[in-house]
Coordinates of C-alpha atoms in Angstrom, one line a residue:
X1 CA 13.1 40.9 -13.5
X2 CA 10.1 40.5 -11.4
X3 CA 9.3 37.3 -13.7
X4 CA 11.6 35.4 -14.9
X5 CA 11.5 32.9 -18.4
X6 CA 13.4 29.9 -16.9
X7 CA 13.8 27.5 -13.8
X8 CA 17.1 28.7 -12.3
X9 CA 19.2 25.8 -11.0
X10 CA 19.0 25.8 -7.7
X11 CA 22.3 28.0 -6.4
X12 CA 25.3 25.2 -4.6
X13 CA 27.3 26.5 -2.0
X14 CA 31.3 25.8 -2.1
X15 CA 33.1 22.9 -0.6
X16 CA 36.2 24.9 -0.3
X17 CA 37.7 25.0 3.0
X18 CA 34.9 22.6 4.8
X19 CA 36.1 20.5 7.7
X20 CA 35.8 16.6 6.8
X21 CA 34.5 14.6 9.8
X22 CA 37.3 11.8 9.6
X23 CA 40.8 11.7 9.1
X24 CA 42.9 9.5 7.6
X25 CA 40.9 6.1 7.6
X26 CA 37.6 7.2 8.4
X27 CA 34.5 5.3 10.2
X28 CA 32.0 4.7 7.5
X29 CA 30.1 2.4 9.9
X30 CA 30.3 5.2 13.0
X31 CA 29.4 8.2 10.6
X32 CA 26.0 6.5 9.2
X33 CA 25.2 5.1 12.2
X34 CA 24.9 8.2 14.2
X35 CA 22.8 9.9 11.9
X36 CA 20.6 6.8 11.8
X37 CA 20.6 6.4 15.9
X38 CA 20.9 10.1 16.7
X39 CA 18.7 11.6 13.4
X40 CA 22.5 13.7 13.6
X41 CA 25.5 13.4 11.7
X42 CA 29.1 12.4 13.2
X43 CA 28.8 13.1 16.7
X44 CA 27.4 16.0 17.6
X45 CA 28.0 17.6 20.9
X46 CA 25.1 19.1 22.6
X47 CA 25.7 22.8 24.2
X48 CA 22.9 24.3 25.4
X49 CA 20.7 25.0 22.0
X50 CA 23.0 24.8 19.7
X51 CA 25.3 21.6 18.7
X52 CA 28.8 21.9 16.5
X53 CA 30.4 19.3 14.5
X54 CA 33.5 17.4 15.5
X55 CA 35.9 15.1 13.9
X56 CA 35.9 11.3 14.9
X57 CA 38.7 9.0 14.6
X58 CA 37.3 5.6 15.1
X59 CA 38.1 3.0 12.0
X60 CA 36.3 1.4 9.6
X61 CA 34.6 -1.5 10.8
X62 CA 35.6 -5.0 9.2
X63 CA 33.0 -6.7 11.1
X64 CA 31.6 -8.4 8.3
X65 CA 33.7 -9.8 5.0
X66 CA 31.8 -11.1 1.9
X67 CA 32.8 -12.9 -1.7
X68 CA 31.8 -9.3 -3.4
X69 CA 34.4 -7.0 -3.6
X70 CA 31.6 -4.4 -4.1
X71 CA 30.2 -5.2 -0.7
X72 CA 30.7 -2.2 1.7
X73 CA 29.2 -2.5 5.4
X74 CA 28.0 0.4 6.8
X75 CA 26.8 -0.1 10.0
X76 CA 24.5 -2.7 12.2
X77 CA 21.2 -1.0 9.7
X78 CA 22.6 -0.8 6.2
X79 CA 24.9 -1.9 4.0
X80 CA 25.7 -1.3 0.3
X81 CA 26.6 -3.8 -2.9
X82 CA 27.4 -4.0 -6.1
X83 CA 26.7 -7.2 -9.3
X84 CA 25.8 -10.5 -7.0
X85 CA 27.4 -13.0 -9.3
X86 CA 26.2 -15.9 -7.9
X87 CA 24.5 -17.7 -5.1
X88 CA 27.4 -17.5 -2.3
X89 CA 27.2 -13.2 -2.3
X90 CA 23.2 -13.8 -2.5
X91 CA 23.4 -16.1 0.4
X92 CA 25.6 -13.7 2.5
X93 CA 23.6 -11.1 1.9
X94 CA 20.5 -13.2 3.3
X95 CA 22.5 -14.2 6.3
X96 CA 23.0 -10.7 7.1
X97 CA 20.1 -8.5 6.2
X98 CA 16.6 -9.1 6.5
X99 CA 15.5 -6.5 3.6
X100 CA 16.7 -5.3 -0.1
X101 CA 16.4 -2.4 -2.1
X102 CA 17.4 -3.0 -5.5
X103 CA 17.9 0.1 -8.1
X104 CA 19.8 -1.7 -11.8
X105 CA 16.6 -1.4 -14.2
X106 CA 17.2 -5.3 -15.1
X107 CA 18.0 -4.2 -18.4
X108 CA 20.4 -6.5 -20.6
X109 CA 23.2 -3.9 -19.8
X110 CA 22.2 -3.1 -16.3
X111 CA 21.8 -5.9 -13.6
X112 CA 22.7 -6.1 -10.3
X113 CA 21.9 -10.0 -9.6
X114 CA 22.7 -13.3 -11.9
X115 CA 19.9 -15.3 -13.1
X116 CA 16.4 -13.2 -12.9
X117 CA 17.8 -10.2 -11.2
X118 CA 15.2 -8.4 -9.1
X119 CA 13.2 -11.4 -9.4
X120 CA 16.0 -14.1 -7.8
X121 CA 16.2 -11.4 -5.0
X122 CA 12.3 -11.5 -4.5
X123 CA 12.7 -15.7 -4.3
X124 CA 15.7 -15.1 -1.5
X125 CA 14.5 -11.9 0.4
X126 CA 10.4 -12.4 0.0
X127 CA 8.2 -9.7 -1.8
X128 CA 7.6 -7.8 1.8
X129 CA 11.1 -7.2 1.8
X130 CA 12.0 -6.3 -1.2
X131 CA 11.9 -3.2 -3.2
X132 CA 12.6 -2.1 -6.6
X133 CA 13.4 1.2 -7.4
X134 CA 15.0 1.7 -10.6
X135 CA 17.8 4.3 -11.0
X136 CA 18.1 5.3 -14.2
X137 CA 21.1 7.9 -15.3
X138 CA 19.2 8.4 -18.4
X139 CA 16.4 9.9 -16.7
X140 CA 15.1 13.4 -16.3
X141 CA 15.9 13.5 -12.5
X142 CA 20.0 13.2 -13.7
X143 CA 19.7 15.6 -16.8
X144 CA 20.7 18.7 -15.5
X145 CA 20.6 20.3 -19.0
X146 CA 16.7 20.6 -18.4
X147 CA 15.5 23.4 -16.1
X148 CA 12.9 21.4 -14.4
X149 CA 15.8 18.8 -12.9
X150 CA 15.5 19.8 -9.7
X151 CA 11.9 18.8 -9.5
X152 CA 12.0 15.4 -11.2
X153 CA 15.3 15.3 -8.7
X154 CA 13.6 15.0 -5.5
X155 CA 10.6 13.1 -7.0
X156 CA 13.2 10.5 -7.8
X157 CA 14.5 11.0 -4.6
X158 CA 11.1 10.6 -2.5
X159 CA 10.8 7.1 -4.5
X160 CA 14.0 5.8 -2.8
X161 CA 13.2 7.2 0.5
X162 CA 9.6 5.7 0.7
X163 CA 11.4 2.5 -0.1
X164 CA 13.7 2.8 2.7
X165 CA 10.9 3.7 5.0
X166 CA 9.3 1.0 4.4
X167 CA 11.8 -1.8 4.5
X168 CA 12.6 -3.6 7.7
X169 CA 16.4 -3.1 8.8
X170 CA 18.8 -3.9 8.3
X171 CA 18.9 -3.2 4.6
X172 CA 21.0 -3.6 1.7
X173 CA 21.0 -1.4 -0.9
X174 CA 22.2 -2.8 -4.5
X175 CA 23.5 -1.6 -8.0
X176 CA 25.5 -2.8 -10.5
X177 CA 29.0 -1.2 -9.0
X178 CA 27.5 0.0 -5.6
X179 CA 28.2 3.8 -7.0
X180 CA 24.4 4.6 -7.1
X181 CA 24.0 2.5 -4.2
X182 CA 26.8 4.5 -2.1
X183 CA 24.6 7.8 -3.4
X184 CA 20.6 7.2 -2.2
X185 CA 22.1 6.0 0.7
X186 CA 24.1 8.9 1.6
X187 CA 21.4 11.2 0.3
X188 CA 18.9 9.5 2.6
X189 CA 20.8 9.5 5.8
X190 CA 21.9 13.5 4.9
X191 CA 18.6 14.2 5.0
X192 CA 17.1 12.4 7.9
X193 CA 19.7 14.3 10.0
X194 CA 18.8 17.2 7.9
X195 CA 22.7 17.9 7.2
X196 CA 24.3 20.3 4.3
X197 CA 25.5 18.5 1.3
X198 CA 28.9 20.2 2.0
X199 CA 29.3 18.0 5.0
X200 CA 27.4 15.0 3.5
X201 CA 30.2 15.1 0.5
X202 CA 32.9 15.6 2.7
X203 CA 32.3 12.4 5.0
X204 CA 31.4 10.2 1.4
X205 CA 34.8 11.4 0.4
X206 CA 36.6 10.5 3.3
X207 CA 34.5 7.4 3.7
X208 CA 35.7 6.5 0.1
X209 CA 31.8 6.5 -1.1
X210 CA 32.6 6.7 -4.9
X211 CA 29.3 9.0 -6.0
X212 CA 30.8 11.9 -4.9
X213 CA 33.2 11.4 -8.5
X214 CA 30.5 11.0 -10.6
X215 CA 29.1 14.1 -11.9
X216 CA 25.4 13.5 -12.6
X217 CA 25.0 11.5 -9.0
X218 CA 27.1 14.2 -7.3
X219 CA 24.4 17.0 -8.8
X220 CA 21.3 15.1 -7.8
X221 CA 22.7 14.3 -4.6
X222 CA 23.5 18.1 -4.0
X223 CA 19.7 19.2 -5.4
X224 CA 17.9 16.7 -3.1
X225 CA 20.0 17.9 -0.2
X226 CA 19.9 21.8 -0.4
X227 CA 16.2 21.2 -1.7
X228 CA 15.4 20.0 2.5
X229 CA 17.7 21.9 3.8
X230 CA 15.8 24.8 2.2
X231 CA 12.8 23.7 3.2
X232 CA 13.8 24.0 7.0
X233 CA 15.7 26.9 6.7
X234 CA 12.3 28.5 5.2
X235 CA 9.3 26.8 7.9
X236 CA 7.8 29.5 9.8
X237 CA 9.0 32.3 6.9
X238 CA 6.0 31.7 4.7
X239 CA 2.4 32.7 5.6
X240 CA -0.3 30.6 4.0
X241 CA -4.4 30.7 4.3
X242 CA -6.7 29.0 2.5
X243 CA -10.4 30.8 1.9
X244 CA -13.2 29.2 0.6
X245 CA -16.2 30.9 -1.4
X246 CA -19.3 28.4 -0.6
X247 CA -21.3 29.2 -3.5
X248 CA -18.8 28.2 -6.3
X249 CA -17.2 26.2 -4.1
X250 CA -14.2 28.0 -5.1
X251 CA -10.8 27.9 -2.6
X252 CA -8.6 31.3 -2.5
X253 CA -5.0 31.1 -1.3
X254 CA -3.0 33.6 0.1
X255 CA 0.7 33.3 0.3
X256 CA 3.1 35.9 1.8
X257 CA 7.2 36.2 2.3
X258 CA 7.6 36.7 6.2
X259 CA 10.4 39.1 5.6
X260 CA 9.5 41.3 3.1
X261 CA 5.8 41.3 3.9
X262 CA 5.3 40.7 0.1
X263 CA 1.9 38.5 -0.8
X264 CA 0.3 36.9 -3.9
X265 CA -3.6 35.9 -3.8
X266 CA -4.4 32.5 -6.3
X267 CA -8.0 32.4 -7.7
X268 CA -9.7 35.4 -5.8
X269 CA -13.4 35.6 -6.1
X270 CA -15.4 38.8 -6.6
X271 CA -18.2 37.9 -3.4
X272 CA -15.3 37.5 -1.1
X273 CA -12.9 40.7 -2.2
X274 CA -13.2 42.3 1.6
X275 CA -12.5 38.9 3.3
X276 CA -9.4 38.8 1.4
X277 CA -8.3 42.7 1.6
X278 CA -9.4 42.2 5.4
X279 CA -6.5 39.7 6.1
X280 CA -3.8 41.1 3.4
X281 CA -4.2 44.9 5.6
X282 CA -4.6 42.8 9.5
X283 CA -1.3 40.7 8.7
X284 CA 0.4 44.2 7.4
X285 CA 1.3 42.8 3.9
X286 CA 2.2 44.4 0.4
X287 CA -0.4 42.4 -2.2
X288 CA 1.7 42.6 -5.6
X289 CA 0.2 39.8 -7.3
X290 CA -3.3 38.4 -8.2
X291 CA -3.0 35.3 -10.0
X292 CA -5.6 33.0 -11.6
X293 CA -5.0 29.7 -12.9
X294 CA -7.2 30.0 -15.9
X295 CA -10.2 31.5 -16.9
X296 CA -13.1 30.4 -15.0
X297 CA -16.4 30.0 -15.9
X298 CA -18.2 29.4 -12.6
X299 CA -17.3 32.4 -10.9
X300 CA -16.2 36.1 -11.5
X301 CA -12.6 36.6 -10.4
X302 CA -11.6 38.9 -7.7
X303 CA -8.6 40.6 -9.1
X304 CA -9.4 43.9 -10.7
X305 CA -11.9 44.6 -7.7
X306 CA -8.5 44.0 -5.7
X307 CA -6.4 46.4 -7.9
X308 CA -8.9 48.7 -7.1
X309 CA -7.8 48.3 -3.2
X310 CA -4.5 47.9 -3.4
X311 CA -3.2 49.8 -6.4
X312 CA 0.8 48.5 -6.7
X313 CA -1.1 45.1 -7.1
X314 CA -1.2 43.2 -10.6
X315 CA -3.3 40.5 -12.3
X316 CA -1.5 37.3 -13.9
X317 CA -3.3 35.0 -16.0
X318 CA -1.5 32.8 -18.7
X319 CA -0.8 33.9 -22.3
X320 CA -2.7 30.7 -23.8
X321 CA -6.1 31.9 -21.5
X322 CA -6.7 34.9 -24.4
X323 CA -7.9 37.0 -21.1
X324 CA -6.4 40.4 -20.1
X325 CA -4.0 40.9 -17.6
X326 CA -1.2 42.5 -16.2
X327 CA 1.2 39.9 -16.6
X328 CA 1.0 37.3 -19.2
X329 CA 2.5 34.1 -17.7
X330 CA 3.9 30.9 -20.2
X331 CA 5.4 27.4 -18.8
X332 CA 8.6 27.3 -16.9
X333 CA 8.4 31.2 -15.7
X334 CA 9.0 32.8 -12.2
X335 CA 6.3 34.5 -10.3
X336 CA 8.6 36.2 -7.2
X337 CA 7.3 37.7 -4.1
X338 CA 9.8 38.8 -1.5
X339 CA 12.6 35.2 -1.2
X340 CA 9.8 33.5 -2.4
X341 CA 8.8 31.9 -6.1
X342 CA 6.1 29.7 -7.9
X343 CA 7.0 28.0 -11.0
X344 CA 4.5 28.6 -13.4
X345 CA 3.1 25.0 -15.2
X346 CA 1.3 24.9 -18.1
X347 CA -1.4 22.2 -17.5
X348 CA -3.8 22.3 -20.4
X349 CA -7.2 20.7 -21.3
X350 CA -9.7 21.4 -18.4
X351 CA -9.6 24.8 -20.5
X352 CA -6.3 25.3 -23.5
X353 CA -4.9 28.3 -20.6
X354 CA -4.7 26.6 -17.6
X355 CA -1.8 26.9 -15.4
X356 CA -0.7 25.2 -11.8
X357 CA 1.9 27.1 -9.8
X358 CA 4.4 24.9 -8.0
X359 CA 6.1 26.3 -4.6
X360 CA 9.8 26.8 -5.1
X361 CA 10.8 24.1 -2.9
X362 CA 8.2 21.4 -4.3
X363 CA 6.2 21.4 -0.9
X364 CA 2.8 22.5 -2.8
X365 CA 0.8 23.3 -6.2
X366 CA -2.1 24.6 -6.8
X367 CA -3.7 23.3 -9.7
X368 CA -6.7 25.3 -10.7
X369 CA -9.5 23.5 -12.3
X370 CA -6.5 20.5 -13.6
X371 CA -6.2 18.2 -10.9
X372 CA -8.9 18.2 -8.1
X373 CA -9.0 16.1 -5.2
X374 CA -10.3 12.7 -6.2
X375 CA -10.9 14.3 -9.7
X376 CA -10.5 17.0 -12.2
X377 CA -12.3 19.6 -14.1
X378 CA -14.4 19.0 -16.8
X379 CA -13.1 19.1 -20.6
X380 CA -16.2 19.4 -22.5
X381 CA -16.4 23.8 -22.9
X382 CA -13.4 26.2 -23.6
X383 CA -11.5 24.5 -25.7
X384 CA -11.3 21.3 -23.5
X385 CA -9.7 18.3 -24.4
X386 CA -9.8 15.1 -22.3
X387 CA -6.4 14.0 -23.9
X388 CA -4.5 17.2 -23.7
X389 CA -5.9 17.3 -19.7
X390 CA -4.5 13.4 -19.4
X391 CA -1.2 14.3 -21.0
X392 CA -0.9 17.9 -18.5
X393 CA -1.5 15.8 -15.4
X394 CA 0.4 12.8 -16.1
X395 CA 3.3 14.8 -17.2
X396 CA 3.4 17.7 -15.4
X397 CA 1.9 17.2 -11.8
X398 CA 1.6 13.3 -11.2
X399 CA 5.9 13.7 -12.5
X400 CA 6.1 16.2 -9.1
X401 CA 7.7 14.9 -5.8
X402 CA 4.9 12.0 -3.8
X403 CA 4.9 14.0 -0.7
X404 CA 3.8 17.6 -2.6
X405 CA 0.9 19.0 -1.6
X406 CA -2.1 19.2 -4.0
X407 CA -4.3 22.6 -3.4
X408 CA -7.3 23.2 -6.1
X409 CA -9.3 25.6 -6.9
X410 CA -12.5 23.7 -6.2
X411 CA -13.8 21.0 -3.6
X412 CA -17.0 20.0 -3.1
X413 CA -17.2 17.4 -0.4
X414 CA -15.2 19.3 2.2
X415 CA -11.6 18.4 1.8
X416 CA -9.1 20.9 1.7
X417 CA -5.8 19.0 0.2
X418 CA -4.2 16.0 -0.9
X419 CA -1.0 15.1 -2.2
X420 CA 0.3 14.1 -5.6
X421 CA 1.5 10.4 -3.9
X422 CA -2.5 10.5 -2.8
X423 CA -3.9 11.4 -6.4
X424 CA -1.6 8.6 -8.1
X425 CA -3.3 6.0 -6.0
X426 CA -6.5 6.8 -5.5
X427 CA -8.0 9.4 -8.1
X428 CA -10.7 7.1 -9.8
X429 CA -10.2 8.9 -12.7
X430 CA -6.7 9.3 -13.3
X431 CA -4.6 6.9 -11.0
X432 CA -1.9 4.6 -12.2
X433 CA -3.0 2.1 -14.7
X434 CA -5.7 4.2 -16.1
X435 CA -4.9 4.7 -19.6
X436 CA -5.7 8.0 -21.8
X437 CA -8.2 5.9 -23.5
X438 CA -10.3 5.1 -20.4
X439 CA -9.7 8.6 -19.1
X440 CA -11.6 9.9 -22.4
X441 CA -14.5 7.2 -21.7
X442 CA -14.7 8.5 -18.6
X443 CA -15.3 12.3 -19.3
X444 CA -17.4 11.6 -21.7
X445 CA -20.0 10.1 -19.8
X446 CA -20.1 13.0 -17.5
X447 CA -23.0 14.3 -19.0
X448 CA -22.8 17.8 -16.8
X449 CA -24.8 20.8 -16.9
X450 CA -23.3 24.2 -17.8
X451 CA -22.0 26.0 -14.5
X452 CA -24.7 28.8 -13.3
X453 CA -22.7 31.9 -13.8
X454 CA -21.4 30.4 -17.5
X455 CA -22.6 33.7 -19.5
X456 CA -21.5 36.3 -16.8
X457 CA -18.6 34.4 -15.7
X458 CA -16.8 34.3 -19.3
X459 CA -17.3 37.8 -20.6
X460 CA -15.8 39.2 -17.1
X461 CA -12.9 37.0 -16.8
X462 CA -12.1 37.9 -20.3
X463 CA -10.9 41.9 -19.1
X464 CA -9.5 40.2 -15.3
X465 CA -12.7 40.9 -13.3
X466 CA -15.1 44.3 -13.0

């Protein structure tokens, strides 16, 4: 089906028949430190362009021996622990490492350190160098009964990683059994050197990292990893533009499959049609899909003027938009074009239809009138709803991976993207710590005139353009 109703997982390779890097006692310390030093993993040996794996035999390193048997040293920039029971394993741990990320939630059944937990480690480490950065099984980023896993999986992911990045080494990373611990490590390191998770799993196996046993650590673990390596298998496959249309201050994107030469155009505008069938016909592409993210009142869309030039094309809009179209889109569906998909995500209350359409990989989503850049539509026409626009973007897009991309369909001080990580810290209206109730306060003192093309804008959009 050219659409599909559901997320698919994201498709694991096998492990069967893989080489391990070690035998019989393994390095840990040599294996994590040449990814670290090297941004490789094991040693690699260099030939010409290409480099191959080999197996090391070097031993584990007992260089450093402390009161928790949880304690596993990795190398000379990280280590790994479990529960620090009292203040001899907190004071080895300061003796050795200058930093700590700390992931129990300091729940009743979850600590990683006696007395205050996270906060004892704040008293011994200082608040520069510490981190907390709760890993939570419970969470949606480990259920892998709910399609959208893999999304919330590398948004957990990013969370650990910005953590590390920003910690002065070396580091020790801390849990209640050194299991979770063992696994953002790993996951990290994999993919700095950007390695498969078959070889990752491998070396934690060997290396007697006990994630790699438990099932929901294992499955994130393998998601985050895949997810990257994904992501570099696929740079320089995907054609992207960005248009803009000055008068509505409307952005246009085109996306396009390398391979099969098969494109999708998001938010077309009527005025700029031949710009856009200019570039679909000068980069030799098939245009199958016009999509809009909602119905828009400022502007009339471009997409049946576009069927007209390139007649295999179809219009998408969203079943909840009550506007005509080819294809009627609802949350959690596929929109494929060649090797390519966006998930469709239903992000209402700017109007009750709007949509944002995330990349495959999580790299980018373009989020109509929902989430602008330093703002988001207005919720006072077409069935708007302050609350129900709150609730989309809180659950939906500011739940997506820090580093993804945020395109819009509108701008109007000249900025052409931010990220989700961007918008959490520094949207006035919508950042962390603004509540629903403020966020309603807020729109309601907008106080903004109707947009210019209201009454020709609305009854067009309605049957997908002229």
């Amino acid at each position: 089906m050219l659409i599909s109703r559901r997320i698919q997982n994201i498709a694991f390779l096998s492990f069967s028949g893989l080489a391990s890097l070690f035998l019989g006692q393994i390095a840990v310390h040599a294996f994590f430190h040449n990814i670290i030093t090297s941004n490789i993993i094991g040693p690699f040996i260099s030939n010409g362009s290409t480099s191959r794996y080999t197996r090391s035999t070097l031993l584990f390193a007992k260089e450093k021996t402390s009161p928790s048997t949880n304690y596993r040293y990795i190398d000379e920039n990280f280590g790994i622990d479990g529960l620090i029971s009292d203040a001899s394993e907190l004071q080895f741990l300061q003796d050795n490492y200058k930093s700590i990320l700390y992931l129990c939630p300091d729940t009743p059944t979850d600590t990683g350190c006696f007395e205050q937990g996270f906060e004892t480690l704040v008293k011994a480490f200082g608040a520069e160098n510490s981190r907390h950065v709760p890993l939570d099984l419970s969470t949606s980023a480990f259920q892998f009964t709910d399609n959208s896993y893999p999304i919330h999986a590398i948004a957990a992911f990013e969370n650990f990683q910005q953590a590390l990045d920003s910690l002065i080494i070396p580091t020790v990373i801390v849990c209640k059994k050194n299991i979770r611990s063992s696994a953002v490590l790993a996951t990290y390191l994999g993919v700095k050197a950007q390695v498969s998770e078959e070889q990752v799993f491998a070396d934690s196996t060997a290396a007697g990292l006990r994630y790699v046993d438990n099932d929901r650590l294992r499955l994130w673990s393998k998601t985050v990893l895949s997810t990257y390596m994904k992501r570099g298998a696929n740079s320089g496959r995907l054609i992207f533009r960005q248009f803009f249309e000055k008068e509505s201050s409307t952005y246009t994107y085109l996306l396009a499959d390398l391979p099969s030469k098969e494109a999708i155009l998001i938010d077309p505008v009527l005025e700029t049609v031949e710009r856009d069938a200019q570039f679909v016909r000068e980069l030799g592409l098939n245009l199958k899909y016009c999509l809009n993210t909602h119905m828009h009142a400022d502007h009339i869309t471009g997409s049946g003027r576009l069927k007209g030039l390139f007649p295999e094309c179809k219009s998408i809009i969203s079943e909840a938009s009550g506007a005509q179209a080819d294809v009627k889109v609802h949350d959690g569906d596929l929109i494929r074009f060649g090797t390519r998909h966006l998930v469709v995500l239903a992000t209402p209350g700017h109007t009750d239809g709007c949509v944002s359409f995330l990349l495959d990989d999580s790299s980018m989503v373009f989020t109509g009138d929902a989430l602008l850049i330093r703002g988001c539509g207005r919720t006072d026409f077409q069935q708007g709803s302050a609350r129900l626009l709150y609730q989309s973007i809180q659950s939906k897009l500011f739940t997506l991976p820090g580093s993804c991309l945020v395109y819009p369909a509108h701008n109007y001080i000249g900025v052409a993207s931010s990220t989700i990580r961007e918008e959490m810290e520094h949207n006035p209206r919508l950042k962390v710590g603004i509540s629903c109730e403020c966020f309603e306060e807020i729109m309601a003192a907008l106080n903004l005139a109707p947009p210019a093309k209201l009454d020709v804008a609305i009854p067009a959009n309605m049957v997908c353009g002229v």
